[in-house]
Amino acid sequence: MKLLLIEDDQQLTDALQPLLREAGYAVEVSHDGIDGEFLGNELQPDLIVLDLGLPGKNGLDVLRSWRNAGNRTPVLVLTARDAWHERVDGLKAGADDYLGKPFHSQELLARLEAIARRHGGQASNALSWRGVTLDTERQQATAADGRTIELTAIEFRLLRYLMQHPKDVHSKTRLSEHVYEEEQQKDSNVIEVYINRLRQYFGKDFIETRRGQGYQLAADTQA
């Protein structure tokens, strides 16, 4: 899952990046409103954490521009502007959640998980498909036969993205964009290696290959 962090406080950015990566996000960073607005459209992230007091362009204006242009990416506003009327302004501008500084890192992660669940129509931290269950908090999967699978960071990101979009066909390039950060993006053939690992865990027929298009989870006949 790709997360765009738009924050001009370098110290806070440096502290949040490893925390977010450990939670399973591929993190892209912007330090000003103009660049952040561009990346919010260009990268098509799955989640955005947005500060309001940004240089170049105010965070609220950035958020309004996205929504007016039809960009519906879930946004959590993270800001020191935490008066009740400022929270109202943020939510009315299109924010999905609003968290004031200072904050507890675990609350930030929990709110991001909650936003992702709501956006994906999920009610819990567990994703399920064809008998496979993924605990997104523990980053641990359970196979249909009950085996517990300890996933690597990349395996977890890939499986979570596939299970959040189980009916979509995903090209290797698209999967790479949502699993890796821009500076780390691998040859799309590396994705094939990780797809094969997931097939070893959950069965060859768990992920289907669509010739010339990419990969798709097999239909869930148990649904």
Short mmCIF file of C-alpha atoms in Angstrom, two decimals:
data_model
loop_
_atom_site.label_atom_id
_atom_site.label_comp_id
_atom_site.label_asym_id
_atom_site.label_seq_id
_atom_site.Cartn_x
_atom_site.Cartn_y
_atom_site.Cartn_z
CA MET A 1 0.00 0.00 0.00
CA LYS A 2 1.51 3.32 -1.06
CA LEU A 3 1.26 6.23 1.39
CA LEU A 4 2.12 9.84 0.54
CA LEU A 5 3.33 11.89 3.51
CA ILE A 6 3.14 15.66 2.93
CA GLU A 7 4.89 17.33 5.86
CA ASP A 8 7.39 20.20 5.98
CA ASP A 9 8.82 19.31 9.41
CA GLN A 10 11.93 17.33 8.50
CA GLN A 11 12.37 15.98 12.04
CA LEU A 12 8.81 14.65 12.11
CA THR A 13 9.16 13.22 8.61
CA ASP A 14 12.34 11.39 9.59
CA ALA A 15 10.58 9.94 12.63
CA LEU A 16 7.44 8.87 10.76
CA GLN A 17 9.02 7.18 7.74
CA PRO A 18 10.45 4.11 9.54
CA LEU A 19 7.28 3.82 11.62
CA LEU A 20 5.08 3.79 8.53
CA ARG A 21 7.37 1.40 6.66
CA GLU A 22 7.31 -1.01 9.58
CA ALA A 23 3.51 -0.85 9.43
CA GLY A 24 3.65 -2.06 5.81
CA TYR A 25 3.44 1.15 3.80
CA ALA A 26 5.62 2.14 0.86
CA VAL A 27 6.20 5.78 1.82
CA GLU A 28 6.68 8.74 -0.53
CA VAL A 29 7.41 12.17 0.95
CA SER A 30 6.81 15.75 -0.08
CA HIS A 31 7.80 18.83 1.95
CA ASP A 32 5.61 21.50 0.30
CA GLY A 33 2.07 21.97 -0.92
CA ILE A 34 2.77 22.39 -4.63
CA ASP A 35 4.87 19.25 -4.97
CA GLY A 36 2.52 17.39 -2.62
CA GLU A 37 -0.54 18.24 -4.70
CA PHE A 38 1.22 17.02 -7.86
CA LEU A 39 2.34 13.74 -6.25
CA GLY A 40 -1.12 13.15 -4.81
CA ASN A 41 -2.43 13.02 -8.37
CA GLU A 42 0.59 11.52 -10.15
CA LEU A 43 1.45 8.64 -7.79
CA GLN A 44 -2.14 7.56 -7.17
CA PRO A 45 -1.30 6.62 -3.55
CA ASP A 46 -3.62 4.50 -1.45
CA LEU A 47 -3.48 6.91 1.51
CA ILE A 48 -2.30 10.47 2.11
CA VAL A 49 -1.17 12.09 5.38
CA LEU A 50 -1.42 15.85 4.90
CA ASP A 51 -0.11 18.71 7.01
CA LEU A 52 -1.96 22.03 6.66
CA GLY A 53 0.76 24.63 7.32
CA LEU A 54 2.76 23.87 4.20
CA PRO A 55 5.07 26.18 2.23
CA GLY A 56 4.06 26.90 -1.36
CA LYS A 57 0.38 26.01 -0.98
CA ASN A 58 -1.78 25.60 2.12
CA GLY A 59 -2.83 22.03 2.89
CA LEU A 60 -6.52 22.88 2.88
CA ASP A 61 -6.20 24.38 -0.62
CA VAL A 62 -4.34 21.27 -1.76
CA LEU A 63 -7.12 19.08 -0.39
CA ARG A 64 -9.84 21.17 -2.03
CA SER A 65 -7.98 21.03 -5.37
CA TRP A 66 -7.84 17.22 -5.22
CA ARG A 67 -11.50 16.87 -4.39
CA ASN A 68 -12.59 19.40 -7.03
CA ALA A 69 -10.57 17.45 -9.60
CA GLY A 70 -12.21 14.17 -8.58
CA ASN A 71 -9.24 12.78 -6.62
CA ARG A 72 -10.88 10.60 -3.95
CA THR A 73 -7.72 9.21 -2.31
CA PRO A 74 -8.34 8.90 1.47
CA VAL A 75 -6.67 11.76 3.36
CA LEU A 76 -5.78 12.06 7.04
CA VAL A 77 -4.99 15.63 8.06
CA LEU A 78 -2.13 15.75 10.59
CA THR A 79 -1.71 19.26 11.91
CA ALA A 80 -1.08 21.56 14.86
CA ARG A 81 -4.22 23.49 13.82
CA ASP A 82 -6.49 21.50 16.09
CA ALA A 83 -9.22 23.89 17.23
CA TRP A 84 -12.74 22.51 16.75
CA HIS A 85 -13.56 24.91 13.91
CA GLU A 86 -10.30 23.99 12.13
CA ARG A 87 -11.22 20.30 12.36
CA VAL A 88 -14.63 21.16 10.90
CA ASP A 89 -12.97 23.06 8.03
CA GLY A 90 -10.69 20.12 7.30
CA LEU A 91 -13.47 17.57 7.25
CA LYS A 92 -15.68 19.80 5.10
CA ALA A 93 -12.79 20.26 2.64
CA GLY A 94 -12.79 16.50 2.10
CA ALA A 95 -10.53 15.00 4.78
CA ASP A 96 -11.40 11.47 5.87
CA ASP A 97 -9.93 11.97 9.33
CA TYR A 98 -8.19 14.67 11.35
CA LEU A 99 -5.47 14.25 13.99
CA GLY A 100 -3.91 17.07 15.98
CA LYS A 101 -0.25 17.42 16.95
CA PRO A 102 1.22 16.26 19.25
CA PHE A 103 -0.08 12.75 18.74
CA HIS A 104 0.69 9.16 19.68
CA SER A 105 2.17 7.17 16.82
CA GLN A 106 -0.05 4.17 17.57
CA GLU A 107 -3.13 6.37 17.25
CA LEU A 108 -1.92 7.60 13.85
CA LEU A 109 -1.42 4.01 12.65
CA ALA A 110 -4.79 2.92 14.00
CA ARG A 111 -6.55 5.81 12.27
CA LEU A 112 -4.81 5.01 8.97
CA GLU A 113 -5.90 1.38 9.26
CA ALA A 114 -9.45 2.52 10.00
CA ILE A 115 -9.49 4.81 6.96
CA ALA A 116 -8.19 2.01 4.75
CA ARG A 117 -10.84 -0.37 6.11
CA ARG A 118 -13.66 2.10 5.50
CA HIS A 119 -12.39 2.89 2.00
CA GLY A 120 -12.26 -0.82 1.18
CA GLY A 121 -15.60 -1.62 2.78
CA GLN A 122 -13.95 -3.77 5.46
CA ALA A 123 -15.15 -3.95 9.05
CA SER A 124 -12.07 -5.54 10.67
CA ASN A 125 -8.29 -5.71 10.45
CA ALA A 126 -8.53 -9.11 8.78
CA LEU A 127 -8.83 -9.55 5.01
CA SER A 128 -10.21 -12.85 3.73
CA TRP A 129 -10.33 -14.47 0.30
CA ARG A 130 -10.76 -18.12 -0.73
CA GLY A 131 -10.12 -19.31 2.82
CA VAL A 132 -6.92 -17.27 3.20
CA THR A 133 -6.96 -14.70 6.00
CA LEU A 134 -4.53 -11.81 6.35
CA ASP A 135 -4.19 -10.13 9.75
CA THR A 136 -3.05 -6.64 8.73
CA GLU A 137 -2.08 -5.68 12.26
CA ARG A 138 0.17 -8.70 12.86
CA GLN A 139 1.20 -8.87 9.17
CA GLN A 140 0.52 -12.58 9.34
CA ALA A 141 -1.49 -14.84 7.04
CA THR A 142 -3.44 -18.03 7.68
CA ALA A 143 -3.76 -20.45 4.78
CA ALA A 144 -6.98 -22.29 3.96
CA ASP A 145 -5.64 -25.42 5.68
CA GLY A 146 -4.94 -23.51 8.90
CA ARG A 147 -1.19 -23.01 8.48
CA THR A 148 0.17 -19.75 9.84
CA ILE A 149 2.41 -17.97 7.34
CA GLU A 150 4.98 -15.41 8.51
CA LEU A 151 5.27 -12.96 5.63
CA THR A 152 8.21 -10.78 4.66
CA ALA A 153 7.55 -7.05 4.34
CA ILE A 154 7.22 -7.21 0.56
CA GLU A 155 5.08 -10.36 0.65
CA PHE A 156 2.77 -8.64 3.14
CA ARG A 157 2.45 -5.47 1.04
CA LEU A 158 1.76 -7.48 -2.11
CA LEU A 159 -0.79 -9.81 -0.53
CA ARG A 160 -2.57 -6.93 1.23
CA TYR A 161 -2.85 -4.97 -2.01
CA LEU A 162 -4.18 -7.98 -3.92
CA MET A 163 -6.71 -8.80 -1.18
CA GLN A 164 -7.86 -5.19 -0.97
CA HIS A 165 -8.59 -5.28 -4.71
CA PRO A 166 -9.47 -8.94 -5.22
CA LYS A 167 -11.57 -8.52 -8.35
CA ASP A 168 -9.13 -6.29 -10.25
CA VAL A 169 -6.47 -7.37 -12.73
CA HIS A 170 -3.09 -5.86 -11.79
CA SER A 171 -0.15 -5.37 -14.13
CA LYS A 172 3.35 -6.05 -12.80
CA THR A 173 4.11 -2.35 -13.10
CA ARG A 174 1.08 -1.36 -11.04
CA LEU A 175 1.87 -3.89 -8.33
CA SER A 176 5.48 -2.68 -8.21
CA GLU A 177 4.28 0.94 -7.82
CA HIS A 178 2.14 0.06 -4.81
CA VAL A 179 4.63 -2.30 -3.14
CA TYR A 180 7.88 -0.38 -3.56
CA GLU A 181 8.85 3.24 -2.99
CA GLU A 182 9.92 5.23 -6.05
CA GLU A 183 13.65 5.02 -5.31
CA GLN A 184 13.41 1.29 -4.63
CA GLN A 185 11.22 0.21 -7.53
CA LYS A 186 12.43 -3.06 -8.93
CA ASP A 187 12.22 -4.60 -12.34
CA SER A 188 8.65 -5.71 -12.73
CA ASN A 189 9.89 -9.30 -13.11
CA VAL A 190 10.72 -9.25 -9.38
CA ILE A 191 6.97 -9.09 -8.76
CA GLU A 192 6.69 -12.44 -10.53
CA VAL A 193 9.07 -13.94 -7.95
CA TYR A 194 6.87 -12.73 -5.08
CA ILE A 195 3.69 -13.89 -6.84
CA ASN A 196 5.19 -17.36 -7.05
CA ARG A 197 6.05 -17.26 -3.33
CA LEU A 198 2.43 -16.43 -2.49
CA ARG A 199 1.32 -19.32 -4.72
CA GLN A 200 3.64 -21.64 -2.79
CA TYR A 201 1.99 -20.52 0.46
CA PHE A 202 -1.65 -20.54 -0.64
CA GLY A 203 -1.82 -22.80 -3.70
CA LYS A 204 -1.04 -22.34 -7.39
CA ASP A 205 -4.63 -21.48 -8.19
CA PHE A 206 -4.89 -18.70 -5.55
CA ILE A 207 -3.50 -16.12 -7.98
CA GLU A 208 -4.32 -16.38 -11.68
CA THR A 209 -2.21 -15.02 -14.52
CA ARG A 210 -4.09 -12.98 -17.09
CA ARG A 211 -2.03 -13.26 -20.25
CA GLY A 212 -0.83 -9.84 -21.41
CA GLN A 213 -2.56 -8.11 -18.49
CA GLY A 214 -1.14 -9.24 -15.15
CA TYR A 215 -2.47 -11.02 -12.08
CA GLN A 216 -5.80 -11.44 -10.35
CA LEU A 217 -6.96 -13.39 -7.32
CA ALA A 218 -9.02 -16.38 -8.39
CA ALA A 219 -12.78 -16.04 -7.88
CA ASP A 220 -13.90 -16.67 -4.32
CA THR A 221 -16.35 -19.54 -4.66
CA GLN A 222 -16.86 -19.52 -0.88
CA ALA A 223 -18.38 -16.01 -0.91
#
